[in-house]
Amino acid sequence: LRDMLRFETVLQRAHRCFNPCTLKRCTALATARCQATMAETTRSTSQVDQTFTPLAVEIKGKAPARSNWEEWMVNLRGEDAWLASPRELSWYTGKAPLPGVCPGVSENGTIHALPMPNLDKVTRKQTQDYFDNSWTMVEVLFAGFRGEEPFYRPPVHGLRHPQIFYYGHTPCLYVNKLRVAGVLKEPVDAYM
């Protein structure tokens, strides 16, 4: 580094003096030094352990190798090969996003949100359909995550929880609202 700074200083002086001879010699010397450094770097990188995998490279559907450790990574178990591929129907804990099975799924397979029911005249079936539609949409959203890392990685800004925290929000909020409305008398688990 010191040599490179010295070459830069000499080059700057040569440019100021407009001495073509000195400029040519310094440029040739700097070029030779740069080529030698590049050759040395190439040699040393060819001797690096070839088993190292950069963060962005994946191997046969496995999670990428890590070059650093963060606290949240304690939740990662490395059992995410099944999360790296499209979800099977067993992924869905509610109704699968299939036409005729889940409300709001059209014949071509697209899912859309049902309109909010009129709470003055809502029926049990409308409430159930609205919940099934909402929960399936949440699960479809989470089915887009590839691997377990997106579930546990906290956002960069640190102002929100990891996504796994929000996975259970829809059913919890529905149960709480139904309890407040008097439709449900008991919680799902009285000890939680």
Coordinates of N, CA, C and O in Angstrom, one line a residue:
L1 N 0.8 -1.2 0.0 CA 0.0 0.0 0.0 C 0.9 1.3 0.0 O 0.6 2.2 -0.7
R2 N 1.9 1.2 0.8 CA 2.9 2.4 0.9 C 3.5 2.6 -0.5 O 3.6 3.7 -1.0
D3 N 3.9 1.5 -1.2 CA 4.5 1.6 -2.5 C 3.5 2.3 -3.5 O 3.8 3.1 -4.3
M4 N 2.3 1.8 -3.4 CA 1.3 2.4 -4.3 C 1.0 3.8 -4.1 O 0.9 4.6 -5.0
L5 N 1.0 4.2 -2.8 CA 0.8 5.7 -2.5 C 2.0 6.5 -3.1 O 1.9 7.6 -3.6
R6 N 3.2 5.9 -2.9 CA 4.4 6.6 -3.4 C 4.4 6.7 -4.9 O 4.7 7.8 -5.5
F7 N 3.9 5.7 -5.6 CA 3.8 5.8 -7.1 C 2.8 6.8 -7.5 O 3.0 7.6 -8.4
E8 N 1.6 6.9 -6.7 CA 0.6 7.9 -7.0 C 1.2 9.3 -6.9 O 1.0 10.2 -7.7
T9 N 2.0 9.5 -5.8 CA 2.6 10.8 -5.6 C 3.6 11.2 -6.7 O 3.6 12.3 -7.2
V10 N 4.4 10.2 -7.1 CA 5.3 10.5 -8.2 C 4.6 10.8 -9.5 O 4.9 11.7 -10.2
L11 N 3.5 10.1 -9.7 CA 2.7 10.3 -10.9 C 2.1 11.7 -10.9 O 2.1 12.4 -11.9
Q12 N 1.6 12.1 -9.7 CA 1.0 13.5 -9.6 C 2.1 14.5 -9.9 O 1.8 15.5 -10.5
R13 N 3.2 14.3 -9.3 CA 4.3 15.3 -9.5 C 4.7 15.4 -11.0 O 5.0 16.4 -11.5
A14 N 4.8 14.2 -11.6 CA 5.1 14.2 -13.0 C 4.1 14.9 -13.9 O 4.5 15.6 -14.8
H15 N 2.8 14.7 -13.5 CA 1.8 15.4 -14.3 C 1.9 17.0 -14.1 O 1.7 17.7 -15.0
R16 N 2.3 17.4 -12.9 CA 2.4 18.8 -12.6 C 3.6 19.4 -13.3 O 3.6 20.5 -13.8
C17 N 4.7 18.6 -13.4 CA 5.9 19.1 -14.1 C 5.8 19.0 -15.6 O 6.7 19.6 -16.3
F18 N 4.9 18.3 -16.1 CA 4.8 18.0 -17.5 C 6.0 17.4 -18.1 O 6.4 17.7 -19.2
N19 N 6.7 16.6 -17.4 CA 7.9 16.0 -17.9 C 7.5 14.7 -18.5 O 7.3 13.7 -17.8
P20 N 7.5 14.6 -19.8 CA 7.0 13.4 -20.5 C 7.9 12.2 -20.2 O 7.4 11.1 -20.1
C21 N 9.2 12.4 -20.0 CA 10.1 11.3 -19.8 C 9.8 10.6 -18.4 O 9.7 9.4 -18.3
T22 N 9.7 11.5 -17.4 CA 9.4 11.0 -16.1 C 8.0 10.3 -16.0 O 7.8 9.3 -15.4
L23 N 7.1 11.0 -16.7 CA 5.7 10.4 -16.7 C 5.7 9.0 -17.3 O 5.0 8.1 -16.8
K24 N 6.4 8.9 -18.4 CA 6.5 7.6 -19.1 C 7.1 6.5 -18.2 O 6.6 5.4 -18.1
R25 N 8.2 6.8 -17.5 CA 8.9 5.9 -16.6 C 8.0 5.5 -15.5 O 7.9 4.3 -15.1
C26 N 7.4 6.5 -14.9 CA 6.5 6.2 -13.7 C 5.3 5.4 -14.1 O 4.9 4.4 -13.4
T27 N 4.7 5.6 -15.3 CA 3.6 4.9 -15.7 C 4.0 3.4 -16.0 O 3.3 2.5 -15.6
A28 N 5.1 3.2 -16.6 CA 5.6 1.9 -16.9 C 5.9 1.1 -15.6 O 5.5 -0.1 -15.4
L29 N 6.5 1.8 -14.6 CA 6.8 1.2 -13.3 C 5.5 0.8 -12.6 O 5.4 -0.3 -12.0
A30 N 4.5 1.7 -12.6 CA 3.3 1.5 -11.9 C 2.5 0.3 -12.6 O 1.9 -0.5 -11.9
T31 N 2.6 0.3 -13.9 CA 1.9 -0.8 -14.6 C 2.5 -2.1 -14.3 O 1.8 -3.1 -14.0
A32 N 3.8 -2.2 -14.2 CA 4.5 -3.4 -13.9 C 4.2 -3.9 -12.5 O 3.9 -5.1 -12.3
R33 N 4.2 -3.0 -11.6 CA 3.9 -3.3 -10.2 C 2.4 -3.8 -10.1 O 2.2 -4.8 -9.4
C34 N 1.5 -3.2 -10.8 CA 0.1 -3.6 -10.7 C -0.1 -5.0 -11.3 O -0.8 -5.8 -10.8
Q35 N 0.7 -5.3 -12.4 CA 0.6 -6.6 -13.0 C 1.1 -7.7 -12.1 O 0.6 -8.8 -12.0
A36 N 2.2 -7.3 -11.4 CA 2.8 -8.3 -10.5 C 1.9 -8.6 -9.3 O 1.7 -9.7 -8.9
T37 N 1.2 -7.5 -8.8 CA 0.3 -7.7 -7.7 C -0.9 -8.6 -8.2 O -1.3 -9.4 -7.4
M38 N -1.4 -8.3 -9.4 CA -2.5 -9.1 -9.9 C -2.1 -10.5 -10.0 O -2.9 -11.4 -9.7
A39 N -0.9 -10.8 -10.6 CA -0.5 -12.2 -10.7 C -0.3 -12.9 -9.4 O -0.7 -14.1 -9.2
E40 N 0.2 -12.2 -8.4 CA 0.3 -12.8 -7.0 C -1.1 -13.0 -6.4 O -1.3 -14.1 -5.8
T41 N -2.0 -12.1 -6.6 CA -3.4 -12.3 -6.1 C -4.0 -13.5 -6.8 O -4.7 -14.3 -6.1
T42 N -3.8 -13.7 -8.1 CA -4.4 -14.8 -8.8 C -3.9 -16.1 -8.3 O -4.6 -17.1 -8.1
R43 N -2.5 -16.1 -8.1 CA -1.9 -17.3 -7.6 C -2.4 -17.7 -6.2 O -2.8 -18.8 -5.9
S44 N -2.6 -16.7 -5.3 CA -3.0 -17.0 -3.9 C -4.5 -17.4 -3.9 O -4.9 -18.2 -3.1
T45 N -5.3 -16.9 -4.8 CA -6.7 -17.3 -4.8 C -6.9 -18.7 -5.3 O -7.9 -19.3 -5.0
S46 N -6.0 -19.1 -6.2 CA -6.2 -20.5 -6.8 C -5.8 -21.5 -5.7 O -6.2 -22.7 -5.8
Q47 N -5.1 -21.1 -4.6 CA -4.8 -22.0 -3.6 C -5.8 -22.0 -2.4 O -5.7 -22.8 -1.5
V48 N -6.9 -21.2 -2.6 CA -7.9 -21.1 -1.5 C -8.7 -22.4 -1.5 O -8.9 -23.0 -2.5
D49 N -9.2 -22.8 -0.3 CA -10.0 -24.0 -0.2 C -11.2 -23.9 -1.1 O -12.0 -23.0 -1.0
Q50 N -11.4 -24.8 -2.0 CA -12.4 -24.7 -3.0 C -13.8 -25.1 -2.4 O -14.8 -25.1 -3.1
T51 N -13.9 -25.6 -1.2 CA -15.1 -26.0 -0.6 C -15.9 -24.8 -0.1 O -17.1 -24.9 0.3
F52 N -15.3 -23.6 0.0 CA -16.0 -22.4 0.5 C -17.0 -22.0 -0.5 O -16.8 -22.0 -1.7
T53 N -18.2 -21.7 -0.1 CA -19.3 -21.3 -0.9 C -19.7 -19.9 -0.5 O -20.1 -19.7 0.6
P54 N -19.7 -18.9 -1.4 CA -20.2 -17.6 -1.1 C -21.7 -17.6 -0.6 O -22.4 -18.6 -0.9
L55 N -22.1 -16.6 0.1 CA -23.4 -16.5 0.6 C -24.5 -16.7 -0.5 O -25.5 -17.3 -0.2
A56 N -24.3 -16.1 -1.6 CA -25.4 -16.1 -2.6 C -25.4 -17.4 -3.4 O -26.3 -17.6 -4.2
V57 N -24.5 -18.3 -3.3 CA -24.5 -19.6 -4.1 C -25.2 -20.7 -3.3 O -25.0 -20.9 -2.1
E58 N -26.0 -21.4 -4.0 CA -26.8 -22.5 -3.4 C -26.2 -23.9 -3.9 O -25.7 -23.9 -5.0
I59 N -26.3 -24.9 -3.1 CA -25.9 -26.2 -3.5 C -27.0 -27.2 -3.4 O -27.5 -27.4 -2.3
K60 N -27.5 -27.7 -4.5 CA -28.5 -28.8 -4.6 C -29.7 -28.5 -3.7 O -30.1 -29.4 -2.9
G61 N -30.2 -27.3 -3.7 CA -31.4 -27.0 -3.0 C -31.2 -26.7 -1.5 O -32.1 -26.5 -0.7
K62 N -30.0 -26.8 -1.0 CA -29.7 -26.5 0.4 C -29.5 -25.0 0.6 O -29.3 -24.2 -0.4
A63 N -29.7 -24.6 1.8 CA -29.5 -23.2 2.1 C -28.1 -22.7 1.8 O -27.1 -23.5 1.9
P64 N -27.9 -21.5 1.5 CA -26.5 -21.0 1.2 C -25.6 -21.0 2.4 O -26.1 -20.9 3.5
A65 N -24.3 -21.2 2.2 CA -23.4 -21.1 3.3 C -23.3 -19.7 3.9 O -23.6 -18.8 3.2
R66 N -23.0 -19.6 5.1 CA -23.0 -18.3 5.8 C -21.5 -17.9 6.0 O -20.7 -18.7 6.3
S67 N -21.3 -16.6 5.8 CA -20.0 -16.1 6.1 C -19.9 -15.3 7.4 O -18.9 -14.8 7.8
N68 N -21.1 -15.1 8.0 CA -21.1 -14.5 9.3 C -22.3 -15.1 10.1 O -23.1 -15.8 9.7
W69 N -22.3 -14.7 11.4 CA -23.3 -15.2 12.3 C -24.0 -14.1 13.0 O -23.4 -13.1 13.4
E70 N -25.4 -14.2 13.0 CA -26.2 -13.2 13.7 C -27.1 -13.9 14.7 O -27.4 -15.0 14.6
E71 N -27.5 -13.2 15.8 CA -28.2 -13.7 16.9 C -29.5 -14.5 16.4 O -29.8 -15.5 16.9
W72 N -30.2 -13.9 15.5 CA -31.5 -14.6 15.0 C -31.3 -15.9 14.4 O -32.2 -16.7 14.3
M73 N -30.1 -16.2 14.0 CA -29.8 -17.5 13.3 C -29.9 -18.7 14.2 O -29.9 -19.8 13.7
V74 N -30.0 -18.5 15.5 CA -30.2 -19.6 16.4 C -31.4 -20.4 16.1 O -31.6 -21.6 16.4
N75 N -32.4 -19.7 15.4 CA -33.7 -20.4 15.0 C -33.6 -21.3 13.8 O -34.5 -22.1 13.6
L76 N -32.5 -21.1 13.0 CA -32.4 -21.9 11.8 C -31.9 -23.3 12.1 O -31.0 -23.5 12.8
R77 N -32.7 -24.3 11.6 CA -32.3 -25.7 11.9 C -31.7 -26.4 10.7 O -31.2 -27.5 10.8
G78 N -31.7 -25.7 9.5 CA -31.1 -26.4 8.4 C -32.0 -27.5 7.8 O -31.5 -28.3 7.0
E79 N -33.2 -27.5 8.2 CA -34.1 -28.6 7.6 C -35.1 -27.9 6.6 O -36.3 -28.2 6.7
D80 N -34.6 -27.1 5.8 CA -35.5 -26.3 4.9 C -35.5 -26.8 3.4 O -36.0 -26.0 2.6
A81 N -35.1 -28.0 3.1 CA -35.1 -28.4 1.7 C -36.6 -28.5 1.3 O -36.9 -28.1 0.1
W82 N -37.5 -28.8 2.1 CA -38.9 -28.9 1.7 C -39.5 -27.5 1.6 O -40.5 -27.3 0.9
L83 N -38.8 -26.4 2.1 CA -39.3 -25.1 1.9 C -38.7 -24.4 0.7 O -39.1 -23.3 0.3
A84 N -37.8 -25.1 0.0 CA -37.1 -24.5 -1.1 C -37.8 -24.8 -2.4 O -37.5 -24.3 -3.5
S85 N -38.9 -25.6 -2.4 CA -39.6 -26.0 -3.6 C -41.1 -25.5 -3.4 O -41.5 -25.1 -2.4
P86 N -41.8 -25.6 -4.5 CA -43.2 -25.2 -4.4 C -43.9 -26.1 -3.4 O -43.7 -27.2 -3.2
R87 N -44.9 -25.4 -2.7 CA -45.6 -26.1 -1.5 C -46.6 -27.1 -2.0 O -47.3 -26.9 -3.0
E88 N -46.6 -28.2 -1.3 CA -47.6 -29.2 -1.6 C -48.9 -28.8 -0.9 O -48.9 -27.9 0.0
L89 N -50.0 -29.5 -1.1 CA -51.2 -29.1 -0.5 C -51.2 -29.4 1.0 O -51.9 -28.7 1.8
S90 N -50.3 -30.2 1.5 CA -50.2 -30.5 2.9 C -49.6 -29.2 3.7 O -49.7 -29.2 4.9
W91 N -49.0 -28.3 2.9 CA -48.5 -27.1 3.5 C -49.6 -26.2 4.2 O -49.4 -25.6 5.2
Y92 N -50.8 -26.2 3.6 CA -51.9 -25.4 4.0 C -52.6 -25.9 5.2 O -53.1 -27.1 5.2
T93 N -52.6 -25.2 6.3 CA -53.3 -25.6 7.5 C -54.8 -25.4 7.4 O -55.6 -26.0 8.1
G94 N -55.2 -24.4 6.6 CA -56.6 -24.2 6.3 C -57.0 -24.8 5.0 O -56.6 -25.9 4.7
K95 N -57.8 -24.1 4.3 CA -58.3 -24.6 3.0 C -57.2 -24.4 1.9 O -56.6 -23.3 1.9
A96 N -57.0 -25.4 1.1 CA -56.0 -25.2 0.0 C -56.6 -24.2 -1.0 O -57.8 -24.1 -1.2
P97 N -55.7 -23.5 -1.7 CA -56.1 -22.5 -2.7 C -56.5 -23.1 -4.0 O -55.9 -23.0 -5.0
L98 N -57.6 -23.9 -4.0 CA -58.1 -24.6 -5.1 C -59.5 -24.1 -5.4 O -60.3 -23.8 -4.5
P99 N -59.9 -24.0 -6.7 CA -61.3 -23.6 -7.0 C -62.3 -24.6 -6.4 O -62.1 -25.8 -6.5
G100 N -63.3 -24.1 -5.8 CA -64.3 -25.0 -5.2 C -64.0 -25.4 -3.8 O -64.9 -25.9 -3.1
V101 N -62.8 -25.3 -3.4 CA -62.4 -25.6 -2.0 C -62.3 -24.4 -1.1 O -62.9 -24.4 0.0
C102 N -61.6 -23.4 -1.6 CA -61.5 -22.2 -0.8 C -62.3 -21.0 -1.4 O -62.2 -20.8 -2.6
P103 N -63.1 -20.3 -0.6 CA -63.8 -19.2 -1.2 C -62.8 -18.1 -1.7 O -61.8 -17.9 -1.1
G104 N -63.2 -17.5 -2.8 CA -62.3 -16.5 -3.4 C -61.3 -17.0 -4.4 O -60.6 -16.2 -5.0
V105 N -61.3 -18.3 -4.7 CA -60.4 -18.8 -5.7 C -61.2 -19.0 -6.9 O -62.2 -19.7 -6.9
S106 N -60.8 -18.4 -8.0 CA -61.5 -18.5 -9.3 C -61.2 -19.8 -10.0 O -60.2 -20.5 -9.6
E107 N -61.9 -20.0 -11.1 CA -61.7 -21.3 -11.8 C -60.3 -21.4 -12.4 O -59.7 -22.5 -12.6
N108 N -59.6 -20.2 -12.7 CA -58.3 -20.3 -13.3 C -57.2 -20.4 -12.2 O -56.0 -20.3 -12.5
G109 N -57.6 -20.5 -11.0 CA -56.6 -20.7 -9.9 C -56.2 -19.4 -9.2 O -55.4 -19.5 -8.2
T110 N -56.6 -18.2 -9.6 CA -56.2 -17.0 -8.9 C -57.0 -16.8 -7.7 O -58.2 -17.2 -7.7
I111 N -56.4 -16.3 -6.7 CA -57.2 -16.0 -5.4 C -57.3 -14.5 -5.2 O -56.4 -13.7 -5.5
H112 N -58.5 -14.1 -4.8 CA -58.7 -12.7 -4.5 C -59.4 -12.6 -3.1 O -60.1 -13.5 -2.7
A113 N -59.3 -11.4 -2.5 CA -60.0 -11.2 -1.2 C -61.5 -11.1 -1.4 O -61.9 -10.4 -2.3
L114 N -62.2 -11.7 -0.5 CA -63.6 -11.5 -0.5 C -64.0 -10.1 0.0 O -63.3 -9.6 0.9
P115 N -65.1 -9.5 -0.4 CA -65.5 -8.3 0.2 C -65.9 -8.5 1.6 O -66.4 -9.5 2.0
M116 N -65.6 -7.4 2.5 CA -65.9 -7.5 3.9 C -67.4 -7.7 4.0 O -68.2 -6.9 3.4
P117 N -67.9 -8.7 4.8 CA -69.3 -8.8 5.0 C -69.9 -7.7 5.8 O -69.3 -7.0 6.6
N118 N -71.2 -7.5 5.6 CA -72.0 -6.5 6.3 C -72.2 -7.0 7.7 O -72.9 -8.0 7.9
L119 N -71.6 -6.4 8.7 CA -71.6 -6.9 10.1 C -73.0 -6.8 10.7 O -73.2 -7.5 11.8
D120 N -73.9 -6.1 10.1 CA -75.3 -6.0 10.7 C -76.1 -7.3 10.4 O -77.0 -7.7 11.1
K121 N -75.7 -7.9 9.2 CA -76.5 -9.1 8.8 C -75.6 -10.3 8.4 O -75.9 -11.1 7.6
V122 N -74.4 -10.4 9.0 CA -73.5 -11.5 8.7 C -74.0 -12.8 9.2 O -74.5 -12.9 10.3
T123 N -73.8 -13.8 8.4 CA -74.1 -15.2 8.8 C -72.9 -15.9 9.2 O -71.8 -15.5 9.0
R124 N -73.1 -17.1 9.8 CA -72.0 -17.9 10.3 C -71.2 -18.4 9.0 O -70.0 -18.4 9.1
K125 N -71.9 -18.7 7.9 CA -71.2 -19.2 6.7 C -70.4 -18.1 6.1 O -69.2 -18.3 5.7
Q126 N -70.9 -16.8 6.1 CA -70.1 -15.7 5.5 C -68.9 -15.4 6.4 O -67.8 -15.2 5.8
T127 N -69.0 -15.5 7.7 CA -67.9 -15.3 8.6 C -66.8 -16.4 8.3 O -65.6 -16.1 8.2
Q128 N -67.3 -17.7 8.2 CA -66.3 -18.8 8.0 C -65.7 -18.6 6.6 O -64.4 -18.8 6.5
D129 N -66.4 -18.3 5.6 CA -65.8 -18.1 4.3 C -64.8 -16.9 4.3 O -63.7 -17.0 3.7
Y130 N -65.1 -15.8 5.0 CA -64.2 -14.7 5.0 C -62.9 -15.1 5.7 O -61.8 -14.7 5.3
F131 N -63.1 -15.8 6.8 CA -61.9 -16.3 7.5 C -61.0 -17.2 6.7 O -59.8 -17.1 6.5
D132 N -61.7 -18.2 6.0 CA -61.0 -19.2 5.2 C -60.2 -18.5 4.1 O -59.1 -18.8 3.8
N133 N -60.9 -17.5 3.5 CA -60.3 -16.7 2.4 C -59.1 -16.0 2.9 O -58.0 -16.0 2.3
S134 N -59.2 -15.3 4.0 CA -58.1 -14.5 4.6 C -57.0 -15.4 5.0 O -55.8 -15.1 4.7
W135 N -57.2 -16.5 5.7 CA -56.2 -17.4 6.1 C -55.4 -18.0 4.9 O -54.2 -18.1 4.9
T136 N -56.2 -18.4 3.9 CA -55.5 -19.0 2.7 C -54.7 -18.0 2.0 O -53.6 -18.3 1.6
M137 N -55.1 -16.7 2.0 CA -54.3 -15.7 1.4 C -53.0 -15.5 2.2 O -51.9 -15.3 1.6
V138 N -53.1 -15.5 3.5 CA -51.8 -15.4 4.3 C -50.9 -16.6 4.0 O -49.7 -16.4 3.9
E139 N -51.5 -17.8 4.0 CA -50.6 -19.0 3.7 C -50.0 -18.9 2.3 O -48.9 -19.4 2.1
V140 N -50.8 -18.4 1.3 CA -50.2 -18.3 0.0 C -49.0 -17.3 0.0 O -48.0 -17.6 -0.6
L141 N -49.2 -16.3 0.7 CA -48.1 -15.3 0.9 C -46.9 -15.9 1.5 O -45.8 -15.8 1.0
F142 N -47.1 -16.6 2.6 CA -45.9 -17.3 3.3 C -45.4 -18.5 2.4 O -44.2 -18.8 2.6
A143 N -46.2 -19.1 1.6 CA -45.7 -20.1 0.7 C -44.7 -19.6 -0.3 O -43.9 -20.4 -0.8
G144 N -44.6 -18.3 -0.5 CA -43.7 -17.7 -1.4 C -42.3 -17.6 -0.8 O -41.3 -17.4 -1.5
F145 N -42.1 -17.8 0.5 CA -40.8 -17.7 1.1 C -40.0 -19.0 0.7 O -40.5 -20.1 0.8
R146 N -38.8 -18.8 0.4 CA -37.9 -19.9 0.0 C -36.9 -20.2 1.1 O -36.1 -19.4 1.4
G147 N -37.1 -21.3 1.7 CA -36.2 -21.7 2.9 C -36.8 -21.1 4.2 O -37.8 -20.4 4.2
E148 N -36.1 -21.4 5.3 CA -36.5 -21.0 6.6 C -36.0 -19.6 6.9 O -36.6 -18.9 7.8
E149 N -35.0 -19.1 6.3 CA -34.4 -17.8 6.6 C -35.4 -16.6 6.5 O -35.5 -15.8 7.4
P150 N -36.3 -16.5 5.5 CA -37.2 -15.4 5.4 C -38.2 -15.4 6.5 O -38.7 -14.3 6.9
F151 N -38.5 -16.5 7.2 CA -39.4 -16.5 8.3 C -38.8 -15.9 9.5 O -39.4 -15.3 10.3
Y152 N -37.5 -16.1 9.7 CA -36.8 -15.7 11.0 C -36.0 -14.4 10.9 O -35.7 -13.8 11.9
R153 N -35.5 -14.1 9.7 CA -34.6 -12.9 9.5 C -35.4 -11.6 9.9 O -36.4 -11.3 9.3
P154 N -34.9 -10.9 10.9 CA -35.5 -9.6 11.2 C -35.3 -8.6 10.1 O -34.3 -8.6 9.4
P155 N -36.2 -7.6 10.0 CA -36.0 -6.6 9.0 C -34.8 -5.7 9.3 O -34.4 -5.6 10.5
V156 N -34.2 -5.2 8.3 CA -33.0 -4.4 8.4 C -33.2 -3.2 9.4 O -32.3 -2.9 10.2
H157 N -34.3 -2.5 9.3 CA -34.6 -1.3 10.1 C -34.8 -1.7 11.5 O -34.7 -0.8 12.4
G158 N -35.1 -2.9 11.9 CA -35.3 -3.3 13.3 C -36.5 -2.8 14.0 O -36.7 -2.9 15.2
L159 N -37.5 -2.3 13.2 CA -38.7 -1.7 13.8 C -39.8 -2.7 13.8 O -40.8 -2.4 14.5
R160 N -39.7 -3.8 13.2 CA -40.7 -4.8 13.2 C -40.2 -6.2 13.6 O -39.0 -6.4 13.6
H161 N -41.1 -7.1 13.9 CA -40.7 -8.5 14.2 C -40.3 -9.3 13.0 O -40.7 -8.9 11.9
P162 N -39.7 -10.4 13.1 CA -39.5 -11.3 12.0 C -40.9 -11.8 11.5 O -41.9 -11.8 12.2
Q163 N -40.9 -12.3 10.2 CA -42.2 -12.6 9.6 C -42.9 -13.8 10.3 O -44.1 -13.8 10.3
I164 N -42.2 -14.7 11.0 CA -42.8 -15.8 11.7 C -43.8 -15.3 12.8 O -44.8 -15.9 13.1
F165 N -43.5 -14.1 13.3 CA -44.3 -13.5 14.3 C -45.7 -13.2 13.7 O -46.7 -13.3 14.4
Y166 N -45.7 -12.8 12.5 CA -47.0 -12.4 11.8 C -47.8 -13.5 11.2 O -48.9 -13.4 10.9
Y167 N -47.1 -14.7 11.2 CA -47.8 -15.9 10.6 C -49.1 -16.2 11.3 O -50.1 -16.6 10.7
G168 N -49.1 -16.1 12.6 CA -50.2 -16.5 13.4 C -51.2 -15.4 13.7 O -52.2 -15.5 14.4
H169 N -50.9 -14.2 13.2 CA -51.8 -13.0 13.5 C -53.2 -13.2 13.1 O -54.1 -12.9 13.8
T170 N -53.5 -13.7 11.9 CA -54.8 -13.8 11.3 C -55.7 -14.6 12.2 O -56.8 -14.2 12.7
P171 N -55.3 -15.9 12.5 CA -56.2 -16.7 13.4 C -56.3 -16.1 14.8 O -57.4 -16.1 15.4
C172 N -55.3 -15.6 15.3 CA -55.3 -15.0 16.7 C -56.3 -13.8 16.8 O -57.1 -13.7 17.7
L173 N -56.2 -12.9 15.8 CA -57.0 -11.8 15.8 C -58.5 -12.2 15.6 O -59.4 -11.6 16.2
Y174 N -58.7 -13.2 14.7 CA -60.1 -13.6 14.5 C -60.7 -14.2 15.8 O -61.8 -13.9 16.2
V175 N -59.9 -15.0 16.5 CA -60.4 -15.6 17.7 C -60.7 -14.5 18.7 O -61.7 -14.5 19.4
N176 N -59.8 -13.6 18.9 CA -60.0 -12.5 19.8 C -61.2 -11.7 19.5 O -62.0 -11.3 20.4
K177 N -61.4 -11.4 18.3 CA -62.6 -10.6 17.9 C -63.9 -11.4 18.1 O -64.9 -10.8 18.5
L178 N -63.9 -12.7 17.8 CA -65.0 -13.5 18.1 C -65.3 -13.6 19.6 O -66.5 -13.7 20.0
R179 N -64.3 -13.7 20.4 CA -64.5 -13.7 21.8 C -65.1 -12.4 22.3 O -66.0 -12.4 23.1
V180 N -64.6 -11.3 21.8 CA -65.1 -10.0 22.2 C -66.5 -9.8 21.8 O -67.4 -9.3 22.5
A181 N -66.9 -10.3 20.6 CA -68.3 -10.2 20.1 C -69.2 -11.2 20.9 O -70.4 -11.1 20.7
G182 N -68.7 -12.1 21.6 CA -69.5 -13.1 22.3 C -69.8 -14.3 21.5 O -70.6 -15.2 22.0
V183 N -69.3 -14.5 20.3 CA -69.5 -15.6 19.5 C -68.8 -16.9 20.1 O -69.4 -18.0 20.1
L184 N -67.6 -16.7 20.5 CA -66.8 -17.8 21.1 C -66.8 -17.5 22.6 O -66.5 -16.4 23.1
K185 N -67.0 -18.5 23.4 CA -67.0 -18.4 24.9 C -65.6 -18.7 25.5 O -65.3 -18.1 26.5
E186 N -64.9 -19.6 24.9 CA -63.6 -20.0 25.4 C -62.5 -19.7 24.5 O -62.7 -19.7 23.2
P187 N -61.3 -19.4 25.0 CA -60.1 -19.3 24.1 C -59.7 -20.6 23.5 O -60.2 -21.7 23.9
V188 N -58.9 -20.5 22.5 CA -58.4 -21.8 21.9 C -57.6 -22.6 22.9 O -57.8 -23.8 23.0
D189 N -56.8 -22.0 23.7 CA -56.0 -22.7 24.7 C -56.0 -21.8 25.9 O -55.4 -20.7 25.9
A190 N -56.7 -22.2 26.9 CA -56.9 -21.3 28.1 C -55.6 -21.1 28.9 O -55.5 -20.1 29.6
Y191 N -54.6 -21.9 28.6 CA -53.3 -21.7 29.3 C -52.3 -20.8 28.6 O -51.2 -20.6 29.1
M192 N -52.6 -20.4 27.4 CA -51.7 -19.6 26.6 C -51.9 -18.1 26.9 O -52.9 -17.6 27.1

